[in-house]
Short mmCIF file of C-alpha atoms in Angstrom, two decimals:
data_model
loop_
_atom_site.label_atom_id
_atom_site.label_comp_id
_atom_site.label_asym_id
_atom_site.label_seq_id
_atom_site.Cartn_x
_atom_site.Cartn_y
_atom_site.Cartn_z
CA MET Y 12 115.08 329.88 119.31
CA ARG Y 13 110.79 330.03 120.03
CA LEU Y 14 111.15 326.61 118.52
CA LEU Y 15 113.68 325.08 121.07
CA VAL Y 16 111.89 326.34 124.11
CA LEU Y 17 108.00 324.92 122.79
CA LEU Y 18 110.30 321.34 122.14
CA LEU Y 19 112.43 321.26 125.74
CA ALA Y 20 108.67 323.21 127.61
CA LEU Y 21 106.92 320.03 126.02
CA ILE Y 22 109.88 317.28 126.72
CA ALA Y 23 110.15 318.48 130.13
CA CYS Y 24 105.44 319.45 131.08
CA ALA Y 25 104.39 315.83 129.68
CA ALA Y 26 108.03 313.76 132.10
CA VAL Y 27 106.51 315.79 134.58
CA GLN Y 28 102.58 314.43 133.73
CA ALA Y 29 104.18 311.39 133.05
CA LEU Y 30 105.91 310.82 136.72
CA LEU Y 31 103.22 312.57 138.79
CA PRO Y 32 100.53 310.00 140.38
CA ALA Y 33 96.84 310.19 139.57
CA TRP Y 34 95.05 312.00 142.51
CA ALA Y 35 92.91 309.55 144.27
CA TRP Y 36 90.84 311.85 146.97
CA LEU Y 37 90.26 314.11 144.00
CA GLY Y 38 88.71 311.58 141.98
CA GLY Y 39 91.42 310.40 139.76
CA ALA Y 40 92.45 313.68 139.00
CA GLN Y 41 96.31 313.65 137.20
CA ALA Y 42 98.12 317.19 137.10
CA PRO Y 43 97.06 318.83 134.31
CA VAL Y 44 101.40 320.47 133.28
CA LEU Y 45 100.09 319.72 129.34
CA LEU Y 46 97.30 321.86 129.01
CA ALA Y 47 99.31 324.52 131.65
CA LEU Y 48 101.86 324.86 128.63
CA VAL Y 49 98.77 325.25 126.05
CA LEU Y 50 97.20 328.01 127.82
CA PHE Y 51 100.49 330.15 128.33
CA TYR Y 52 101.18 329.73 124.39
CA ALA Y 53 97.45 330.47 123.92
CA LEU Y 54 98.02 333.79 126.37
CA HIS Y 55 101.13 334.81 124.96
CA TYR Y 56 101.45 334.46 121.65
CA SER Y 57 99.97 333.53 118.13
CA ARG Y 58 97.69 332.11 117.15
CA ARG Y 59 99.92 329.78 114.58
CA TRP Y 60 102.00 328.62 118.04
CA MET Y 61 99.62 327.90 120.56
CA LEU Y 62 98.06 325.33 117.82
CA TRP Y 63 101.49 323.98 116.84
CA CYS Y 64 101.56 323.70 120.87
CA ALA Y 65 98.09 322.27 120.96
CA PHE Y 66 99.28 319.20 118.88
CA ALA Y 67 101.84 318.61 119.86
CA ALA Y 68 101.08 318.80 123.22
CA GLY Y 69 97.91 316.48 122.60
CA LEU Y 70 99.58 313.48 120.62
CA LEU Y 71 102.24 313.45 123.36
CA GLN Y 72 98.90 313.38 126.05
CA ASP Y 73 97.51 310.73 124.33
CA SER Y 74 100.73 308.27 123.09
CA LEU Y 75 101.74 308.21 126.38
CA GLY Y 76 98.74 307.48 128.05
CA GLN Y 77 95.58 304.79 126.98
CA VAL Y 78 93.49 307.94 125.44
CA PRO Y 79 92.92 307.72 121.16
CA LEU Y 80 95.48 309.72 119.40
CA GLY Y 81 93.78 312.94 118.82
CA CYS Y 82 90.65 313.70 121.72
CA SER Y 83 93.86 315.48 123.14
CA CYS Y 84 94.41 317.65 120.86
CA LEU Y 85 91.17 319.05 119.97
CA CYS Y 86 90.56 319.38 123.98
CA PHE Y 87 93.94 321.18 123.87
CA ALA Y 88 93.22 323.21 120.86
CA LEU Y 89 89.45 325.00 122.08
CA ALA Y 90 90.02 324.82 125.66
CA GLY Y 91 93.89 327.47 123.55
CA LEU Y 92 91.01 328.87 120.84
CA TRP Y 93 88.82 329.69 123.95
CA ALA Y 94 91.37 331.30 126.07
CA GLN Y 95 93.10 333.32 123.46
CA ARG Y 96 89.42 334.70 122.87
CA HIS Y 97 89.84 336.37 126.68
CA ARG Y 98 93.10 337.19 126.55
CA GLU Y 99 92.49 340.67 125.81
CA ASP Y 100 90.03 341.12 129.02
CA VAL Y 101 92.57 339.94 131.52
CA ASP Y 102 96.35 340.76 132.42
CA GLU Y 103 97.68 336.96 131.78
CA GLN Y 104 100.67 337.73 133.82
CA ALA Y 105 99.00 338.27 137.52
CA TYR Y 106 99.21 335.25 138.57
CA ILE Y 107 94.87 336.19 139.96
CA SER Y 108 94.50 336.12 136.14
CA GLN Y 109 96.66 332.70 135.46
CA ILE Y 110 94.68 330.24 138.26
CA ILE Y 111 91.32 331.11 136.37
CA PHE Y 112 92.27 330.44 133.30
CA GLY Y 113 93.97 327.22 134.62
CA GLY Y 114 91.14 326.43 136.55
CA VAL Y 115 88.39 327.17 133.52
CA ALA Y 116 90.33 325.29 130.46
CA ALA Y 117 91.15 322.12 133.37
CA ALA Y 118 87.61 321.73 133.33
CA MET Y 119 86.80 322.43 129.92
CA MET Y 120 88.90 319.74 129.05
CA THR Y 121 88.10 317.18 131.42
CA LEU Y 122 84.26 317.42 130.29
CA LEU Y 123 85.80 317.37 126.67
CA LEU Y 124 87.41 314.23 127.19
CA TYR Y 125 85.00 312.44 129.51
CA ALA Y 126 82.30 312.88 126.71
CA LEU Y 127 84.70 311.99 123.58
CA LEU Y 128 86.04 308.97 125.79
CA ARG Y 129 82.55 307.57 126.95
CA PHE Y 130 81.60 308.45 123.34
CA LYS Y 131 83.94 305.90 122.07
CA GLY Y 132 83.26 303.55 124.77
CA ALA Y 133 86.68 303.92 126.00
CA ILE Y 134 85.71 304.05 129.29
CA THR Y 135 83.07 303.44 132.24
CA LEU Y 136 83.17 305.77 134.72
CA SER Y 137 79.77 307.35 135.40
CA LEU Y 138 78.61 310.69 135.33
CA ALA Y 139 79.43 311.66 139.85
CA ASP Y 140 82.91 310.04 139.33
CA ALA Y 141 83.63 312.31 136.78
CA LEU Y 142 82.60 315.59 137.87
CA ARG Y 143 84.70 314.49 141.38
CA LYS Y 144 87.35 314.23 138.38
CA THR Y 145 86.99 316.96 137.38
CA LEU Y 146 86.72 319.71 140.30
CA GLY Y 147 89.88 317.44 141.09
CA THR Y 148 91.79 318.89 138.26
CA VAL Y 149 90.43 322.13 137.79
CA LEU Y 150 92.68 322.14 141.78
CA LEU Y 151 94.97 321.01 140.24
CA ALA Y 152 95.28 323.52 137.28
CA ALA Y 153 94.53 326.57 138.90
CA VAL Y 154 97.69 324.96 141.62
CA LEU Y 155 100.07 324.37 138.76
CA THR Y 156 99.38 326.36 135.75
CA PRO Y 157 101.03 329.95 137.24
CA VAL Y 158 104.18 327.93 138.17
CA VAL Y 159 103.98 326.56 134.96
CA PHE Y 160 104.34 329.68 133.85
CA ARG Y 161 107.14 330.74 135.51
CA MET Y 162 109.45 327.47 134.23
CA VAL Y 163 108.48 328.53 130.67
CA LEU Y 164 109.00 331.84 131.48
CA GLY Y 165 112.89 331.60 133.31
CA LEU Y 166 113.27 328.90 130.65
CA GLU Y 167 112.63 331.65 127.56
CA ARG Y 168 114.70 333.98 129.18
CA ARG Y 169 118.02 331.71 130.26
CA LEU Y 170 117.48 330.69 126.09
CA GLY Y 171 117.27 334.79 125.62
CA GLU Y 172 114.24 334.39 123.85
CA ARG Y 173 112.80 336.53 126.27
CA PRO Y 174 114.73 339.88 127.67
CA ALA Y 175 116.19 339.12 130.70
CA LEU Y 176 114.39 340.65 134.49
CA GLU Y 177 115.70 343.31 135.86
CA THR Y 178 115.59 344.57 139.64
CA GLY Y 179 111.90 345.21 140.63
CA GLY Y 180 110.04 344.20 137.49
CA ARG Y 181 107.50 342.01 136.59
CA PRO Y 182 107.56 339.04 135.40
CA MET S 11 93.88 338.97 107.19
CA ARG S 12 90.65 337.41 108.11
CA ASP S 13 90.93 334.91 105.61
CA ARG S 14 94.32 333.69 106.50
CA THR S 15 93.07 333.25 110.09
CA LEU S 16 90.24 331.34 108.32
CA VAL S 17 92.46 329.77 106.07
CA GLY S 18 94.90 328.01 109.24
CA LEU S 19 91.49 327.37 111.83
CA ILE S 20 89.97 325.21 108.50
CA LEU S 21 93.17 323.95 108.04
CA ALA S 22 93.98 322.55 111.13
CA GLY S 23 91.08 321.85 111.53
CA LEU S 24 91.81 319.30 109.12
CA ILE S 25 93.99 317.94 110.47
CA LEU S 26 93.07 317.16 113.62
CA LEU S 27 89.76 314.92 111.62
CA VAL S 28 92.90 313.50 109.83
CA ILE S 29 94.31 311.92 113.41
CA LEU S 30 91.39 310.98 114.55
CA ASN S 31 89.98 308.76 111.85
CA LEU S 32 93.21 307.22 111.44
CA PRO S 33 93.06 303.84 110.75
CA GLU S 34 93.88 301.81 113.65
CA ALA S 35 97.51 300.49 112.80
CA VAL S 36 98.66 303.70 111.86
CA SER S 37 97.48 305.11 114.90
CA GLY S 38 98.75 302.46 116.66
CA ARG S 39 102.38 302.87 114.54
CA VAL S 40 101.76 306.60 115.58
CA ARG S 41 101.63 306.34 119.88
CA GLY S 42 104.33 303.89 119.01
CA PHE S 43 106.71 305.82 117.55
CA ILE S 44 106.62 308.18 120.57
CA ARG S 45 105.73 306.40 123.14
CA ASP S 46 109.03 304.42 121.78
CA ALA S 47 111.20 307.75 121.56
CA PHE S 48 110.04 309.30 125.23
CA ALA S 49 110.48 306.00 126.71
CA PRO S 50 114.21 306.61 127.63
CA LEU S 51 113.55 309.72 128.99
CA GLN S 52 110.59 308.23 130.85
CA ASP S 53 112.52 305.74 132.72
CA LEU S 54 115.45 308.20 133.17
CA VAL S 55 112.83 310.50 135.02
CA ALA S 56 111.45 308.06 137.15
CA SER S 57 114.79 306.07 138.32
CA ALA S 58 116.26 309.71 139.25
CA SER S 59 112.73 309.97 141.57
CA ARG S 60 113.61 306.91 142.98
CA GLN S 61 116.69 308.46 143.66
CA GLY S 62 115.46 311.42 144.80
CA GLN S 63 112.88 310.20 147.29
CA GLU S 64 115.95 308.11 148.07
CA THR S 65 117.92 311.09 149.23
CA LEU S 66 115.25 312.79 150.54
CA LYS S 67 115.37 309.89 152.80
CA LEU S 68 118.77 310.10 153.87
CA ALA S 69 118.76 314.00 154.35
CA ARG S 70 115.64 313.16 157.16
CA GLY S 71 117.95 311.37 158.32
CA VAL S 72 120.88 313.98 158.89
CA SER S 73 119.19 316.23 159.61
CA SER S 74 117.83 314.95 163.27
CA LEU S 75 121.65 314.34 164.51
CA MET S 76 122.17 318.24 163.72
CA SER S 77 122.64 319.00 166.88
CA GLU S 78 125.27 315.52 168.39
CA ASN S 79 128.77 316.94 168.20
CA GLN S 80 130.41 318.04 164.62
CA ARG S 81 132.81 315.27 164.40
CA LEU S 82 130.08 312.37 165.47
CA ALA S 83 128.05 313.60 163.35
CA GLY S 84 129.72 313.61 160.74
CA GLU S 85 130.96 309.62 161.49
CA LEU S 86 127.47 308.35 161.57
CA ALA S 87 125.99 310.74 158.15
CA ARG S 88 129.70 308.71 156.05
CA GLN S 89 128.05 305.89 158.66
CA ARG S 90 124.14 306.01 157.90
CA LEU S 91 124.93 306.66 154.03
CA ARG S 92 126.63 303.17 154.27
CA LEU S 93 123.98 301.54 155.66
CA ASN S 94 121.40 302.99 153.57
CA GLU S 95 123.02 302.20 150.73
CA LEU S 96 123.25 298.35 151.90
CA GLU S 97 119.97 297.81 153.57
CA ARG S 98 119.00 299.26 149.89
CA LEU S 99 121.20 296.39 148.44
CA GLU S 100 120.36 293.86 150.64
CA GLU S 101 115.91 294.94 149.86
CA GLU S 102 116.87 294.87 146.04
CA THR S 103 118.99 291.29 146.67
CA LEU S 104 115.97 289.66 148.88
CA LYS S 105 113.07 291.57 146.96
CA LEU S 106 114.77 289.26 142.94
CA ARG S 107 115.75 286.90 145.10
CA HIS S 108 112.49 286.37 145.77
CA LEU S 109 111.11 287.37 142.15
CA LEU S 110 113.52 284.91 140.65
CA ASP S 111 111.76 282.42 142.91
CA ALA S 112 108.91 282.65 141.77
CA ARG S 113 110.19 282.85 137.89
CA ARG S 114 112.31 279.24 138.57
CA ARG S 115 109.52 278.12 140.13
CA ALA S 116 106.25 278.97 138.45
CA PRO S 117 104.95 276.71 135.31
CA GLN S 118 105.09 279.37 132.31
CA ARG S 119 107.79 281.29 131.41
CA LEU S 120 107.80 284.41 132.62
CA ILE S 121 109.65 287.50 130.93
CA THR S 122 110.09 289.93 133.61
CA CYS S 123 109.37 293.42 133.18
CA ALA S 124 110.06 297.35 135.42
CA VAL S 125 107.55 299.44 135.88
CA LEU S 126 108.27 302.71 133.71
CA GLY S 127 105.18 304.39 135.05
CA ARG S 128 101.01 304.95 135.36
CA ASP S 129 98.45 305.44 133.24
CA ALA S 130 99.93 309.87 132.49
CA THR S 131 96.06 311.17 131.78
CA GLY S 132 94.39 309.76 134.71
CA TRP S 133 91.50 307.86 133.07
CA TRP S 134 92.49 304.21 133.32
CA GLN S 135 94.47 302.42 135.89
CA ALA S 136 96.83 301.97 133.78
CA LEU S 137 101.02 301.15 134.39
CA ARG S 138 103.29 301.26 131.29
CA LEU S 139 106.11 298.32 131.33
CA ASP S 140 109.29 298.70 129.78
CA LYS S 141 109.57 295.88 127.71
CA GLY S 142 107.76 294.94 124.54
CA THR S 143 106.76 292.87 121.39
CA ALA S 144 110.52 293.21 120.89
CA GLU S 145 110.78 290.77 124.25
CA GLY S 146 108.28 289.44 123.48
CA VAL S 147 105.50 290.70 125.47
CA SER S 148 102.68 291.18 123.44
CA ALA S 149 98.64 292.36 123.83
CA GLU S 150 96.30 290.24 125.55
CA LEU S 151 99.57 288.61 128.07
CA ALA S 152 99.11 288.48 131.95
CA VAL S 153 100.66 289.95 134.13
CA THR S 154 101.47 288.59 137.63
CA THR S 155 103.56 289.11 140.50
CA PRO S 156 104.52 287.06 143.02
CA GLU S 157 102.40 287.74 145.42
CA GLY S 158 99.35 287.24 142.68
CA LEU S 159 97.57 288.44 139.15
CA ILE S 160 97.74 292.25 138.71
CA GLY S 161 96.32 292.93 135.41
CA ARG S 162 96.61 291.73 131.36
CA VAL S 163 98.67 293.84 128.61
CA ILE S 164 96.16 296.42 126.15
CA SER S 165 99.16 297.22 123.78
CA ALA S 166 102.55 296.53 123.12
CA THR S 167 105.14 298.46 120.97
CA ALA S 168 108.37 297.74 120.22
CA ARG S 169 110.50 298.54 123.75
CA THR S 170 107.35 299.30 126.00
CA ALA S 171 103.71 297.30 127.17
CA ASP S 172 100.95 299.03 129.42
CA VAL S 173 99.24 297.18 132.01
CA LEU S 174 95.00 297.89 132.07
CA LEU S 175 95.79 296.37 136.05
CA LEU S 176 92.63 294.82 138.03
CA SER S 177 91.42 297.75 139.45
CA ASP S 178 89.88 299.30 136.10
CA PRO S 179 86.53 298.90 135.48
CA LYS S 180 86.53 297.87 131.78
CA CYS S 181 89.01 294.51 133.24
CA LYS S 182 86.93 291.69 133.94
CA VAL S 183 89.18 287.89 134.74
CA SER S 184 87.60 285.12 135.28
CA ALA S 185 87.86 283.40 137.84
CA LEU S 186 86.63 280.36 140.85
CA VAL S 187 86.62 279.81 144.44
CA SER S 188 89.71 277.41 144.83
CA ARG S 189 87.82 275.70 147.36
CA THR S 190 84.72 275.41 146.33
CA GLN S 191 85.24 276.21 142.72
CA ALA S 192 82.84 277.61 142.44
CA PHE S 193 82.88 280.62 139.36
CA GLY S 194 82.34 284.10 138.32
CA ILE S 195 83.76 286.79 136.96
CA VAL S 196 85.79 289.58 138.91
CA VAL S 197 85.83 292.82 138.13
CA GLY S 198 87.57 296.35 138.59
CA ASN S 199 86.48 298.45 140.72
CA GLY S 200 87.42 301.50 140.78
CA VAL S 201 90.18 303.05 143.67
CA THR S 202 88.78 304.66 147.03
CA PRO S 203 88.93 308.59 148.06
CA GLN S 204 92.32 306.90 150.48
CA GLY S 205 93.97 305.47 147.05
CA LEU S 206 93.00 300.98 147.67
CA PRO S 207 92.21 300.11 144.32
CA THR S 208 89.57 297.39 144.12
CA CYS S 209 87.93 294.91 142.93
CA ARG S 210 84.02 292.39 142.97
CA MET S 211 83.99 289.58 142.12
CA GLU S 212 80.11 288.62 140.56
CA PHE S 213 79.07 285.15 140.45
CA ILE S 214 77.21 283.23 137.97
CA ASN S 215 74.82 280.85 138.88
CA VAL S 216 76.08 280.58 142.84
CA ASP S 217 73.25 281.45 145.49
CA ARG S 218 74.09 281.51 149.26
CA ARG S 219 73.90 277.16 149.16
CA HIS S 220 77.04 277.16 148.15
CA GLY S 221 78.38 278.86 151.10
CA VAL S 222 80.97 281.58 149.38
CA GLN S 223 82.92 282.16 152.33
CA ASN S 224 85.00 286.05 153.21
CA GLY S 225 88.60 284.88 153.13
CA ASP S 226 87.89 282.27 150.38
CA GLU S 227 91.02 281.86 147.82
CA VAL S 228 90.05 283.07 143.70
CA VAL S 229 92.28 282.59 141.11
CA THR S 230 92.06 283.21 137.52
CA SER S 231 89.82 280.27 136.17
CA GLY S 232 91.75 280.16 132.64
CA LEU S 233 88.40 281.22 130.53
CA GLY S 234 88.72 283.45 128.24
CA GLY S 235 91.78 282.06 126.32
CA ILE S 236 93.85 285.08 128.57
CA PHE S 237 94.38 284.16 131.74
CA PRO S 238 96.39 280.99 132.46
CA ARG S 239 94.49 278.83 135.07
CA ASP S 240 95.22 279.25 138.98
CA LEU S 241 96.86 282.30 139.03
CA LEU S 242 96.14 283.51 142.48
CA ILE S 243 94.11 286.94 142.29
CA GLY S 244 93.38 287.94 145.84
CA ARG S 245 90.28 287.10 148.91
CA LEU S 246 86.89 287.06 149.22
CA ASP S 247 85.59 289.28 151.52
CA ASN S 248 81.91 290.70 152.94
CA VAL S 249 80.22 288.19 150.64
CA LYS S 250 76.47 288.38 150.33
CA THR S 251 73.65 288.15 148.29
CA ASN S 252 73.23 290.67 144.57
CA GLU S 253 69.89 293.09 144.99
CA SER S 254 67.77 290.00 143.77
CA GLY S 255 68.93 288.68 146.54
CA LEU S 256 69.26 284.83 144.46
CA TYR S 257 73.06 285.64 143.68
CA ALA S 258 76.37 285.79 145.77
CA GLU S 259 78.68 288.64 145.02
CA ALA S 260 81.63 289.36 147.02
CA ASP S 261 83.96 292.48 146.91
CA VAL S 262 87.78 291.07 146.32
CA VAL S 263 91.59 291.91 148.10
CA VAL S 264 94.14 291.23 145.83
CA ALA S 265 96.85 289.44 146.47
CA ALA S 266 99.33 291.84 144.90
CA ASP S 267 100.20 295.47 146.07
CA LEU S 268 99.00 297.15 143.36
CA GLY S 269 99.99 300.93 144.21
CA ALA S 270 103.66 299.69 144.32
CA LEU S 271 104.95 298.10 142.34
CA ASP S 272 108.52 298.30 140.99
CA TYR S 273 108.71 295.10 139.44
CA VAL S 274 106.66 293.07 136.85
CA PHE S 275 106.23 289.44 135.57
CA VAL S 276 104.42 289.15 131.64
CA VAL S 277 102.87 285.43 130.94
CA ALA S 278 104.23 284.08 127.67
CA ASP S 279 103.11 280.82 127.56
CA GLU S 280 103.51 277.40 129.29
CA ARG S 281 106.40 275.78 129.56
CA PRO S 282 106.20 272.27 128.80
CA GLY S 283 106.53 269.18 130.88
CA ALA S 284 106.56 271.61 133.24
CA PRO S 285 104.09 270.44 136.42
CA PRO S 286 100.23 270.83 137.22
CA ALA S 287 99.29 274.09 138.90
CA PRO S 288 98.36 274.05 142.37
CA ALA S 289 94.67 275.16 141.96
CA ALA S 290 94.34 271.89 139.63
CA ARG S 291 96.68 269.13 141.49
CA ARG S 292 94.34 270.10 144.49
CA ALA S 293 91.09 269.38 141.93
CA ALA S 294 92.87 266.28 140.41
CA GLU S 295 92.91 265.02 143.80
CA ALA S 296 89.52 265.39 145.32
CA GLY S 297 88.21 264.04 142.11
CA VAL S 298 86.56 267.22 139.95
CA PRO S 299 86.20 267.36 137.24
#
């Protein structure tokens, strides 16, 4: 059942990410929906599940854009490993933790992807523009991560992977 | 347990290395398979989004009638729904007629494609089209609209194709000013914070004496083998000399609206016996070689 949830969540997140436009006033930042999904698996499940999610999400993101195949897998996996390393230090159910994890992971991911794409000669974006885009992605990730967490939790409950929420309980 | 974790991480690293170093042909096939598998869903989501926007517009219109009489409001809503549908159909008919006219007039064979979406990572100014190699769309073909050129195909799978827009800094087009025949390169300049796609034209060996002016029409030169000659790109704006003070450069206001594209044409090849393009005809009449 967990695999089904992962597949459905991956397809939904990829579809939403492909549909949402890049925000010009945020430096062309794209909403990091797939990254938020990887963070969900990093904060809730084992390393194996997180890596599966990171690889699948990375392949999807690279195939939906122009990024050379594998670059996003690497960035997602590193962001996920970082999040797992620090998940014991925080309450992963708290919105503030999700916002901070989302923001920091988005910054790491965008800068790493920028370095990789510049190294491969795939883009000609200046560092100043990349920093503006990073800031935009951080803002979008901070807003989106709690939303994606709620959506995947809801999907898991609906499909019986997680017990239903009791009145007054925490998510 | 620790050993198993280490082995798992090493295995993941090795898989990643293999993916990152896949030969271009293999990675293209993998990418193409995922893209083609995802295309129907992307198409579905895009059309659902368009319908949702239409419904939202309609809902906004209906909400403004709430203060009126219930029966009249209902009747009005029904009429509005019908009118809205008719207007949408009329708009779509006009748009398609416009596209059909442009397609008939064009000296090249044009493949009509719908836009599925934009680059999902935001690093490029790119579009995804709903047609691929199965319909004759392949890499390095020009992409245009009735208003003018928008970019070139950079990759194609069996069912989809990706287009790099003129505003992307990696997109360069050999161009000329149709009035003076001054050559230059049109280079993408990214998007302004207001979301406006921008380009600039760098002239080759053209100084101020050649008299390029604001408002001059810029068309493709036909050099380079990708873009056919005489496709309209846009008009010059803010003509100035470069930093050395010797040569001219200018912004280019792109004729096509790169921010609102529903349907585009991929320029496949020249039609046999087609009439010469307007700029080529003008140049021939003026005696320009």
